[in-house]
mmCIF file of C-alpha atoms in Angstrom:
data_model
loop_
_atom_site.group_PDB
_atom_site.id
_atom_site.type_symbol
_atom_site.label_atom_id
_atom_site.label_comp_id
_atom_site.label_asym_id
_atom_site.label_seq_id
_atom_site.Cartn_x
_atom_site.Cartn_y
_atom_site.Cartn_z
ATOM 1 C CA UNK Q 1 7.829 -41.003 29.161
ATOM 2 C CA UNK Q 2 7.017 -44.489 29.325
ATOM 3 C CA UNK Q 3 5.878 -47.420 27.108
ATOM 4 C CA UNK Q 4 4.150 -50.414 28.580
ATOM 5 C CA UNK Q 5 4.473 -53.863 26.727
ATOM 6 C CA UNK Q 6 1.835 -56.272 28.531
ATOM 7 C CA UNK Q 7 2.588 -59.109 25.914
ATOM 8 C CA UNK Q 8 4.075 -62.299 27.934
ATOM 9 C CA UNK Q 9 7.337 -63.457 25.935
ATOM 10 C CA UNK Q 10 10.518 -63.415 28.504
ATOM 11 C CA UNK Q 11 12.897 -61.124 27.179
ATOM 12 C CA UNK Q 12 16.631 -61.241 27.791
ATOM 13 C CA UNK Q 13 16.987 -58.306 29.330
ATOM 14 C CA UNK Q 14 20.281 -56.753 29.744
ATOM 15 C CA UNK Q 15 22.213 -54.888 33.222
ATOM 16 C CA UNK Q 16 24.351 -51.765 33.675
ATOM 17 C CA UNK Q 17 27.144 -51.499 35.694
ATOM 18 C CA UNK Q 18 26.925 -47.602 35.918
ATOM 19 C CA UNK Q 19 23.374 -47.952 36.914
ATOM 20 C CA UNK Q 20 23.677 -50.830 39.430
ATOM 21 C CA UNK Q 21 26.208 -48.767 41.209
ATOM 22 C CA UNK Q 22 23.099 -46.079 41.951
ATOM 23 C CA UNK Q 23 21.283 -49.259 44.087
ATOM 24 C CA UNK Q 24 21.528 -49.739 47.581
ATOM 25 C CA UNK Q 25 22.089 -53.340 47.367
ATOM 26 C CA UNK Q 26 19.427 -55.146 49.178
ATOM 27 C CA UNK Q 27 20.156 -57.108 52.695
ATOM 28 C CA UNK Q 28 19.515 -61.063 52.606
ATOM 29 C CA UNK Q 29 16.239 -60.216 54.654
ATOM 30 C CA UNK Q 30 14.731 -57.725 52.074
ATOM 31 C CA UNK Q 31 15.872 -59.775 48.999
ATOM 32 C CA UNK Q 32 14.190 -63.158 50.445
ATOM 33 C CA UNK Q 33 11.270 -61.087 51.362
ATOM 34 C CA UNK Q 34 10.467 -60.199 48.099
ATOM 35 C CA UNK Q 35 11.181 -63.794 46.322
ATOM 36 C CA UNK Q 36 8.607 -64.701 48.256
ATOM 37 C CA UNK Q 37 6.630 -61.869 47.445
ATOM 38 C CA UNK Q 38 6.419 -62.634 43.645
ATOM 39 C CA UNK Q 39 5.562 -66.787 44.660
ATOM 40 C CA UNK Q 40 2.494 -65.822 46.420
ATOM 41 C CA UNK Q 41 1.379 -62.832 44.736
ATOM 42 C CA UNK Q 42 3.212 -62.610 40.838
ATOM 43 C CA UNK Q 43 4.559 -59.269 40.145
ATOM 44 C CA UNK Q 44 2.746 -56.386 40.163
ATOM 45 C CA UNK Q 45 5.460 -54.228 39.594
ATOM 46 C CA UNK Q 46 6.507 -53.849 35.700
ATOM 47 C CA UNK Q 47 10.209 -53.874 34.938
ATOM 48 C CA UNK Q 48 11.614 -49.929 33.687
ATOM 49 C CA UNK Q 49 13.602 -50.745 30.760
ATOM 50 C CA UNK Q 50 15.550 -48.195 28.169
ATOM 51 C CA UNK Q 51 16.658 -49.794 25.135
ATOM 52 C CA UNK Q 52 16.628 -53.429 26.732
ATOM 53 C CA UNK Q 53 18.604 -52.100 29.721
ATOM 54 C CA UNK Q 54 16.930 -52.734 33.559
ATOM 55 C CA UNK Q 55 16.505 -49.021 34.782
ATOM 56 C CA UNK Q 56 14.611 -50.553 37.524
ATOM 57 C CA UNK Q 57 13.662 -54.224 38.520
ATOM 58 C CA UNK Q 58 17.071 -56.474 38.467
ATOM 59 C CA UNK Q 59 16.191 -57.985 41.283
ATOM 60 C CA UNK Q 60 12.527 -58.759 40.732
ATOM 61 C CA UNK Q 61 13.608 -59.577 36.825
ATOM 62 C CA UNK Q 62 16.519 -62.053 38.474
ATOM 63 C CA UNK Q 63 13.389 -63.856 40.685
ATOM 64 C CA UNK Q 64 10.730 -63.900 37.551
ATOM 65 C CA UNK Q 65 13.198 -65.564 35.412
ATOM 66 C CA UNK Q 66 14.226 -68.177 37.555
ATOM 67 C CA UNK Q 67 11.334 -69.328 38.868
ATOM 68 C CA UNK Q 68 8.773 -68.522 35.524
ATOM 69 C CA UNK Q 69 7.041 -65.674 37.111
ATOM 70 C CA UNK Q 70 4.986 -63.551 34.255
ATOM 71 C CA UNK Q 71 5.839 -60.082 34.427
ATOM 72 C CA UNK Q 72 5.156 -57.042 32.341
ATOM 73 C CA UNK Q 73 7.677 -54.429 31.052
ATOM 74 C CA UNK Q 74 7.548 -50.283 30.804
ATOM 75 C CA UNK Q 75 9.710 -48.828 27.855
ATOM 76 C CA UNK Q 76 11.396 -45.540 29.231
ATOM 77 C CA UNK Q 77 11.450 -42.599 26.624
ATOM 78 C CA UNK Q 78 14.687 -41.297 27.878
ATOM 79 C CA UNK Q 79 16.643 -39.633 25.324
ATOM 80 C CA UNK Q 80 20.226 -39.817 26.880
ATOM 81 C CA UNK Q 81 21.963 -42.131 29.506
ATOM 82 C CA UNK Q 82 22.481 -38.668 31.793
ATOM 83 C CA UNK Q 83 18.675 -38.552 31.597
ATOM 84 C CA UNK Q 84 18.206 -41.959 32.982
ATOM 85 C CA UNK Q 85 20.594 -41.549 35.491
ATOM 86 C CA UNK Q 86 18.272 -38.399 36.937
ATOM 87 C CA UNK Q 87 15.548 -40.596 36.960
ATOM 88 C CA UNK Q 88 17.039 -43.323 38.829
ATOM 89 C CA UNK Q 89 18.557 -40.863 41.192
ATOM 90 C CA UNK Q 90 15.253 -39.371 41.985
ATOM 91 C CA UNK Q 91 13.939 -42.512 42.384
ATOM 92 C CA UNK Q 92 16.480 -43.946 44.577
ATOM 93 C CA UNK Q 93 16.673 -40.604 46.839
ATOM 94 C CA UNK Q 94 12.895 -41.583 47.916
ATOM 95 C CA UNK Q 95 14.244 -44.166 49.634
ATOM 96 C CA UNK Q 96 13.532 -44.603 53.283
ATOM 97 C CA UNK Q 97 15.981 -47.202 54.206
ATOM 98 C CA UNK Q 98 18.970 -45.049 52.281
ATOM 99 C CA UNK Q 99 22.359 -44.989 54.053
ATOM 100 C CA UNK Q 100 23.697 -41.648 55.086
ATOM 101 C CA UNK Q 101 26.268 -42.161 53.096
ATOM 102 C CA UNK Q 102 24.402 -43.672 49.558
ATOM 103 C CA UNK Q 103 22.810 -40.848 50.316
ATOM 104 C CA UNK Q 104 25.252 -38.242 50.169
ATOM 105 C CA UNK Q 105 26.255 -40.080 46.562
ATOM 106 C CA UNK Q 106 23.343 -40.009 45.042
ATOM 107 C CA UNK Q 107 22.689 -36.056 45.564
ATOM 108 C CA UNK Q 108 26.439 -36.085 44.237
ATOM 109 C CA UNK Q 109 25.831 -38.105 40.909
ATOM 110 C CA UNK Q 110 22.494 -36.807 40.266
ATOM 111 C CA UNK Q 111 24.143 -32.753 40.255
ATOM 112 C CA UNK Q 112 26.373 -34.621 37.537
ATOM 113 C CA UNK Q 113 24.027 -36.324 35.309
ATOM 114 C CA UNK Q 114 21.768 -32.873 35.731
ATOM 115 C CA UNK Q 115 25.039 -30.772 34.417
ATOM 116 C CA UNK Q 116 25.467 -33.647 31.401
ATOM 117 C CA UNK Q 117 21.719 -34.017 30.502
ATOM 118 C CA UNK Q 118 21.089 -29.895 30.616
ATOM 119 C CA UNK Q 119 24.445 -29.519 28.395
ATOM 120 C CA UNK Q 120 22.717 -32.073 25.842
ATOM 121 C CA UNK Q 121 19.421 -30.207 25.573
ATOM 122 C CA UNK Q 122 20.849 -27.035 25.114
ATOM 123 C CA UNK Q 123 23.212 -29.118 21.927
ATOM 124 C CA UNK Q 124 20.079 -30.268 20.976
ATOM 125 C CA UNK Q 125 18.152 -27.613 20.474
ATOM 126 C CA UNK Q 126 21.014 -25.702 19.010
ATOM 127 C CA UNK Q 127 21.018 -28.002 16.056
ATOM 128 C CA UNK Q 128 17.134 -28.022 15.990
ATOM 129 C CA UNK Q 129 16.270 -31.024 17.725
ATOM 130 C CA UNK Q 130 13.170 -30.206 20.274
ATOM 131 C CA UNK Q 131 11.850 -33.434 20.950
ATOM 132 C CA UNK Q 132 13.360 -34.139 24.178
ATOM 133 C CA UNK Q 133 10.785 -35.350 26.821
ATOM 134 C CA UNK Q 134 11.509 -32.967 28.694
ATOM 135 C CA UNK Q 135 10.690 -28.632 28.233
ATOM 136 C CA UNK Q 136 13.309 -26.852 27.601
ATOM 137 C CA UNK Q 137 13.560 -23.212 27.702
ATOM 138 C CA UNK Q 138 14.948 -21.753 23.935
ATOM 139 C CA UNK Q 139 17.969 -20.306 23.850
ATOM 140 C CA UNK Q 140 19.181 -20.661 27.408
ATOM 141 C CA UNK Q 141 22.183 -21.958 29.127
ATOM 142 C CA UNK Q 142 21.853 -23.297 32.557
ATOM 143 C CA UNK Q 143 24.138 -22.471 34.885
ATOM 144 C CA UNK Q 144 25.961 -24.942 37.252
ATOM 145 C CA UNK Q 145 24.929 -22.280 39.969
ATOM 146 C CA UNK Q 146 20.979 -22.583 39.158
ATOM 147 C CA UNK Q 147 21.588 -26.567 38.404
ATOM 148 C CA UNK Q 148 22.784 -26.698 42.048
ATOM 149 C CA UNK Q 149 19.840 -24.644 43.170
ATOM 150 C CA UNK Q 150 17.531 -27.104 41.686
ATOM 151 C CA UNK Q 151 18.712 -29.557 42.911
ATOM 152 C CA UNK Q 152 19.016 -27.775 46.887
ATOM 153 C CA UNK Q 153 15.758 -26.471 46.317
ATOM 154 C CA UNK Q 154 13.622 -29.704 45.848
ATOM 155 C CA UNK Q 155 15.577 -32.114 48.278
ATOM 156 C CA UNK Q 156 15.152 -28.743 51.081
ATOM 157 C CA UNK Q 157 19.069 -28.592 51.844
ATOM 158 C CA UNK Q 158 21.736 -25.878 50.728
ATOM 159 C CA UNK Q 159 23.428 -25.234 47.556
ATOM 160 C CA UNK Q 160 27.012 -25.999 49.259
ATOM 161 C CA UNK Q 161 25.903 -29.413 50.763
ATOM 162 C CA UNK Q 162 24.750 -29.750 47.033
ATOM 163 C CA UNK Q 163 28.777 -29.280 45.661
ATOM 164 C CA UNK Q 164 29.755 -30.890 48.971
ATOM 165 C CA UNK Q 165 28.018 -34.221 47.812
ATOM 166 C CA UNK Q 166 29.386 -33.919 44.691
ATOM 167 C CA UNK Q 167 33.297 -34.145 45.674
ATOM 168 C CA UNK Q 168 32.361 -36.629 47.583
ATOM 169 C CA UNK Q 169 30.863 -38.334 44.899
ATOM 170 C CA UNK Q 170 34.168 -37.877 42.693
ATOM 171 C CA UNK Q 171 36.498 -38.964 45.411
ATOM 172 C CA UNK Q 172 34.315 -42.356 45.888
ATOM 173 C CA UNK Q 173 34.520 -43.176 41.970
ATOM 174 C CA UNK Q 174 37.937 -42.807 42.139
ATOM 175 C CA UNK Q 175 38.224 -44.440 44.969
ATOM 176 C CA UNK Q 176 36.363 -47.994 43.537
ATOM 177 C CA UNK Q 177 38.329 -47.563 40.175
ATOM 178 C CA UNK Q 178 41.622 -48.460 42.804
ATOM 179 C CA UNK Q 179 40.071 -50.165 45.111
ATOM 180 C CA UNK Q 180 35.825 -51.096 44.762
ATOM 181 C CA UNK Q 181 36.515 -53.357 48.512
ATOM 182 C CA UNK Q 182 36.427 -49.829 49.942
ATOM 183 C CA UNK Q 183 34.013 -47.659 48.033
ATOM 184 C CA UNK Q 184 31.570 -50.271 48.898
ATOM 185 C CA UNK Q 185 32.181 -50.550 52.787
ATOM 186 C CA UNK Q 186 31.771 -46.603 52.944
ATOM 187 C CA UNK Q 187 28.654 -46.814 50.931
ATOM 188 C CA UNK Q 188 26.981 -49.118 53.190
ATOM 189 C CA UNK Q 189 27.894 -47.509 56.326
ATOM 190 C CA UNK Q 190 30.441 -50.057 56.983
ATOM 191 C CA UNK Q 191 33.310 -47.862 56.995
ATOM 192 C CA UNK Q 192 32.977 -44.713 58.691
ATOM 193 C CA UNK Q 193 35.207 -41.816 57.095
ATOM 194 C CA UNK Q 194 34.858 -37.943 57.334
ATOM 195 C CA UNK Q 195 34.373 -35.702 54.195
ATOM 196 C CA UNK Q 196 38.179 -34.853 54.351
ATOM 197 C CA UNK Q 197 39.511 -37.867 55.122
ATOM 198 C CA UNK Q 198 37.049 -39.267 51.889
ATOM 199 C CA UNK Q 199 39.525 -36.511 50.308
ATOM 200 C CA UNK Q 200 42.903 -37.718 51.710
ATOM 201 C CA UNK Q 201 42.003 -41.256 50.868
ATOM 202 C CA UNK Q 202 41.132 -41.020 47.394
ATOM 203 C CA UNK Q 203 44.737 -39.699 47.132
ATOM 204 C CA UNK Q 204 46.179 -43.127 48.084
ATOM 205 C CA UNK Q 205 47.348 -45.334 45.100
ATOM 206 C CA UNK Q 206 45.793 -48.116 44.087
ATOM 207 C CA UNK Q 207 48.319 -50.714 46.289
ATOM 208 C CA UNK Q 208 48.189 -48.764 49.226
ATOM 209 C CA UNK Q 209 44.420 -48.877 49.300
ATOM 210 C CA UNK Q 210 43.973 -52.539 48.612
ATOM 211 C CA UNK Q 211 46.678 -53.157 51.544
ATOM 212 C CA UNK Q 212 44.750 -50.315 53.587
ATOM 213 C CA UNK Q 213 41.502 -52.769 52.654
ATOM 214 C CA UNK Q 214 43.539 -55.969 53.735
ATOM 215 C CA UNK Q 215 44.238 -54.039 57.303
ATOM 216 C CA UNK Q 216 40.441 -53.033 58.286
ATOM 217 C CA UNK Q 217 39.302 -56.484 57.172
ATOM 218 C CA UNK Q 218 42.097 -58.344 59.380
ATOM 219 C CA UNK Q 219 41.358 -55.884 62.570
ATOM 220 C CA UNK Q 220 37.521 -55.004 62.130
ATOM 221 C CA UNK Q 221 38.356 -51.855 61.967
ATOM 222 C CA UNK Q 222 35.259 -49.652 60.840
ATOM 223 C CA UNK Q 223 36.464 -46.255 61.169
ATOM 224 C CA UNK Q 224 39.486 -43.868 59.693
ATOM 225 C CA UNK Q 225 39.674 -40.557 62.084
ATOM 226 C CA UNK Q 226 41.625 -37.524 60.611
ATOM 227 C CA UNK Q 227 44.140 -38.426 63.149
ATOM 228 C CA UNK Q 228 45.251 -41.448 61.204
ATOM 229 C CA UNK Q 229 45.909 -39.319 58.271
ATOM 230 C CA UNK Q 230 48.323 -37.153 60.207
ATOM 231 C CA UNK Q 231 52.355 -38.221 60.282
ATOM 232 C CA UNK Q 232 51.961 -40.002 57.355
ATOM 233 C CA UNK Q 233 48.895 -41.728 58.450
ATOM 234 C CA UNK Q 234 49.872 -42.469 62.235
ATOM 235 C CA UNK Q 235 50.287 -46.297 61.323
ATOM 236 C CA UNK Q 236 52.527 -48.024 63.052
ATOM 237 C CA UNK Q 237 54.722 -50.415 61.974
ATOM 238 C CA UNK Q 238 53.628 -54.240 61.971
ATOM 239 C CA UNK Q 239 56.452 -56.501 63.582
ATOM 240 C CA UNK Q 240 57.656 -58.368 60.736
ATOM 241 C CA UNK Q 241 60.658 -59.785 59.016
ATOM 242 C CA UNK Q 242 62.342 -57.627 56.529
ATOM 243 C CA UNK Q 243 61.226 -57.365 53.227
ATOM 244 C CA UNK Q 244 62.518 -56.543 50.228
ATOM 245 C CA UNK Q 245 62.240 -52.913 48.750
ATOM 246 C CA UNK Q 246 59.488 -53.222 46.221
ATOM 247 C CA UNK Q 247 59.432 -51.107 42.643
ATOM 248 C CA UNK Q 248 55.633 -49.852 44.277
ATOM 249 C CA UNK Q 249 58.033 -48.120 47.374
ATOM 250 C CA UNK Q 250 60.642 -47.218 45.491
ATOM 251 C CA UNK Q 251 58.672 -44.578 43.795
ATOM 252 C CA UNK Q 252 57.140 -43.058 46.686
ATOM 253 C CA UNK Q 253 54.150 -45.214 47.804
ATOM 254 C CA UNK Q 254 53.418 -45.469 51.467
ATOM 255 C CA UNK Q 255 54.381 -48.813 53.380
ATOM 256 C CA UNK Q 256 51.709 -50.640 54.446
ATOM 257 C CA UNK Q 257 51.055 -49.604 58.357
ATOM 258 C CA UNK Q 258 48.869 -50.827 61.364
ATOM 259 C CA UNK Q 259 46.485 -48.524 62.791
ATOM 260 C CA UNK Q 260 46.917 -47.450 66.463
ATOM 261 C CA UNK Q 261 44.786 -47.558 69.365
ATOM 262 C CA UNK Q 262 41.671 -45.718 68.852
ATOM 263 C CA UNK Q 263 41.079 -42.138 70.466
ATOM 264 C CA UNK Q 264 37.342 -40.820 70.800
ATOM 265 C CA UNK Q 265 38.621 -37.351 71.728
ATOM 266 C CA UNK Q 266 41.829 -36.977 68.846
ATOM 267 C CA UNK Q 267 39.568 -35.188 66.343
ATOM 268 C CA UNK Q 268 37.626 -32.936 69.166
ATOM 269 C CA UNK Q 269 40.596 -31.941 70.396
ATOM 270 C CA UNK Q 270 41.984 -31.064 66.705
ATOM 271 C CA UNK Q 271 39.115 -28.824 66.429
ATOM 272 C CA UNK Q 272 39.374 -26.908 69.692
ATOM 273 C CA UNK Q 273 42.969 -25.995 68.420
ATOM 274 C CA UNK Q 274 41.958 -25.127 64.889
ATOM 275 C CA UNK Q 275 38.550 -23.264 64.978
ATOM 276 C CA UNK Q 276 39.837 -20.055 66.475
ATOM 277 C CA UNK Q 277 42.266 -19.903 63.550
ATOM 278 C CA UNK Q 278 39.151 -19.918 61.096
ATOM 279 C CA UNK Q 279 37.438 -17.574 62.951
ATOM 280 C CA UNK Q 280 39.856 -15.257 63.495
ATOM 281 C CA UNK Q 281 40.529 -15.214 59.588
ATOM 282 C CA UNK Q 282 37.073 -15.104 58.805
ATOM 283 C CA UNK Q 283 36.943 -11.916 60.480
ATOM 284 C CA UNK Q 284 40.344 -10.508 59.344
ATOM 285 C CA UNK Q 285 38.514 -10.684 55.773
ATOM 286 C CA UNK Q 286 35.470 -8.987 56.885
ATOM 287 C CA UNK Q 287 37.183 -6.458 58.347
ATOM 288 C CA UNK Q 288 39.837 -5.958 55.775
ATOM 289 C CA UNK Q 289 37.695 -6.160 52.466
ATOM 290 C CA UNK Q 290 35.678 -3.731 50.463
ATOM 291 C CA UNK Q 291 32.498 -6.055 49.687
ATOM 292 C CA UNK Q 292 31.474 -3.143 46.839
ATOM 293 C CA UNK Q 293 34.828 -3.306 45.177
ATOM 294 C CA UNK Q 294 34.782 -7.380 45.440
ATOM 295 C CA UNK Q 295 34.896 -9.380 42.109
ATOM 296 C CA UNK Q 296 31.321 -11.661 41.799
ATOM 297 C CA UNK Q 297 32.903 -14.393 41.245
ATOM 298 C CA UNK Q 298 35.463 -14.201 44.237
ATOM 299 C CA UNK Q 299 31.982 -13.339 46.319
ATOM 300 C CA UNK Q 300 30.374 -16.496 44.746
ATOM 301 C CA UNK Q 301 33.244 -19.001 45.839
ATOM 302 C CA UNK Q 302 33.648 -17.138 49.263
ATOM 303 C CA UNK Q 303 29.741 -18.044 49.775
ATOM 304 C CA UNK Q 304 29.730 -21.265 48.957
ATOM 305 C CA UNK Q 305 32.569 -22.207 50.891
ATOM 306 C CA UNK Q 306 30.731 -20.656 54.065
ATOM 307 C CA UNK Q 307 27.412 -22.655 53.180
ATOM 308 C CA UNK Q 308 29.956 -25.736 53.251
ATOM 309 C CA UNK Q 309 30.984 -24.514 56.726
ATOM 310 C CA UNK Q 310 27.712 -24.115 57.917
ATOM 311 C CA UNK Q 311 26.311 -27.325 56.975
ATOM 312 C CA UNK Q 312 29.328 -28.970 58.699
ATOM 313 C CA UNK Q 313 28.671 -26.737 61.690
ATOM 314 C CA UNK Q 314 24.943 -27.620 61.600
ATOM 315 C CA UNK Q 315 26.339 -31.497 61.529
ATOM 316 C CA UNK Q 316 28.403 -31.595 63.975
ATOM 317 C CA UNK Q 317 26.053 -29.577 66.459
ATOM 318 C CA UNK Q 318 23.637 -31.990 65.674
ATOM 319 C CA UNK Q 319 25.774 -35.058 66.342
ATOM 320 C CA UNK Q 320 27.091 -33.753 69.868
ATOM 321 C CA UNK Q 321 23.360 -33.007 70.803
ATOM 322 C CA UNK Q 322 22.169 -36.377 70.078
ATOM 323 C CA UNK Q 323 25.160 -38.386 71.810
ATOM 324 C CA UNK Q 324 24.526 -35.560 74.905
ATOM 325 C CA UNK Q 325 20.988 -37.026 74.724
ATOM 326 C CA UNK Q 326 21.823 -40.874 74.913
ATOM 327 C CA UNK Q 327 24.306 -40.225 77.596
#
């Protein structure tokens, strides 16, 4: 898969944006730690590259170049971008100091690049190329389903947390092509924001998330519950003169609100009320419904939907036990 050039002759390498985005960005600490890493003892490590892109090394490439540290350089084999963005996935997912949330992206974008890269094999060998670096079964099609599988399989979680990730992933892409202020505060933990309300916000327009960015800067808020979603967001108005109608309102946007006081209990309590609906509909199904006579594919969805509520049952069981512990 790889190629390793030992020859010392700094090249200019190049960066890309698509694959920064798949780095948890190193903290002052970490990045000073390893400057003076590569003064005392060079660099060990060689610098991945695919077709003069950094796969992996920017920062230790950034360091060597501007203080003349020799390094040595690995040519990747990949065959596609979607296959290099699997790789660095993988890589990045062995990460110990991941945040939850980084997390939850990568799993996300690597079900993505698995879907694009598989797709390309299978053209491939269609039109008789078989020299990908990877083995590839003739003649097959793989399935999003067994894609997912993978993928659950090897990182030991569920096939729904798998396509859970994934929207997630989707709503945070959209979310930085708006507004990247916020993307990046959720991906490093900064901003703390349920799946759903991940959902709800990527629905926002692009002014009414760069104000909403403005408004947790300017009050420190690091949280959005699903109770500030609810009546139009439960902002409140900010005491201010009157301002003119803008062409952004006129069509509909939101006006730009101050969150209220903070309740620890508002989501709890909207969960008390809303559970026995679920299960009481859950149960109205299973009573009601002739699994024999059942369509696969309305079996399928109804399946993974319930691993999606499991895993966020398993979650939130898990969060209530720790805080009962620290209490």
């Amino acid at each position: 898969m790889h190629m390793i050039d030992h020859i010392w002759n700094p090249p200019h390498l190049e960066t890309d944006e698509e694959f920064l985005l798949l780095k948890q960005p190193l903290s002052d600490r970490d990045y000073n730690d390893l400057k003076l890493s590569l003064l005392s003892d060079g660099c060990r490590d060689h610098i991945l590259v695919w077709h003069g892109i950094i796969i992996d090394g920017n920062k230790r490439y950034k360091i060597c170049m501007e203080k003349n540290i020799h390094f040595s350089i690995r040519h990747s084999m990949f065959k596609s971008k979607a296959e290099a963005i699997v790789y660095i996935c993988k890589e990045e997912l062995q990460r110990t100091d991941l945040v939850n949330e980084m997390h939850k992206y990568l799993i996300g974008r690597l079900y993505q690049a698995e879907l694009e890269w598989k797709a390309q094999l299978y053209t491939n060998y269609n039109n008789r190329d078989n020299s990908s670096s990877r083995p590839y079964i003739p003649g097959r099609i793989y399935r999003k389903q067994e894609i997912s599988q993978e993928i659950a399989d090897e990182l030991e979680i569920s096939r729904g947390t798998v396509l859970k990730y994934e929207i997630f992933t989707k709503c945070i892409d959209s979310i930085r092509e708006k507004e990247p202020a916020i993307a990046a505060k959720i991906l490093s933990g900064k901003l703390k924001i349920s799946h759903e309300n991940i959902i709800e916000l990527e629905r926002l327009p692009a002014r009414d998330l760069h104000a909403l960015n403005n408004t947790l800067s300017e009050s420190r808020i690091d949280h959005i519950t699903y109770s500030d979603f609810r009546h139009e967001l439960l902002w409140k108005s900010v005491p201010a003169m009157p301002q003119p109608r803008t062409r952004q309102q006129e069509d509909g946007s939101l006006p730009i609100r101050q969150m209220p006081e903070y309740d620890p209990d508002s989501d709890l309590a909207n969960l008390i009320y809303t559970i026995p609906t679920w299960v009481s509909s859950i149960r109205r199904s299973q009573r009601n419904t002739d699994f024999t006579k059942a369509t696969p594919a309305a079996k399928e969805k109804v399946s993974a939907q319930l691993s999606l509520l499991q895993n966020a049952i398993t979650e939130m069981e898990q969060s209530i036990k720790e805080a009962s512990c620290n209490e």
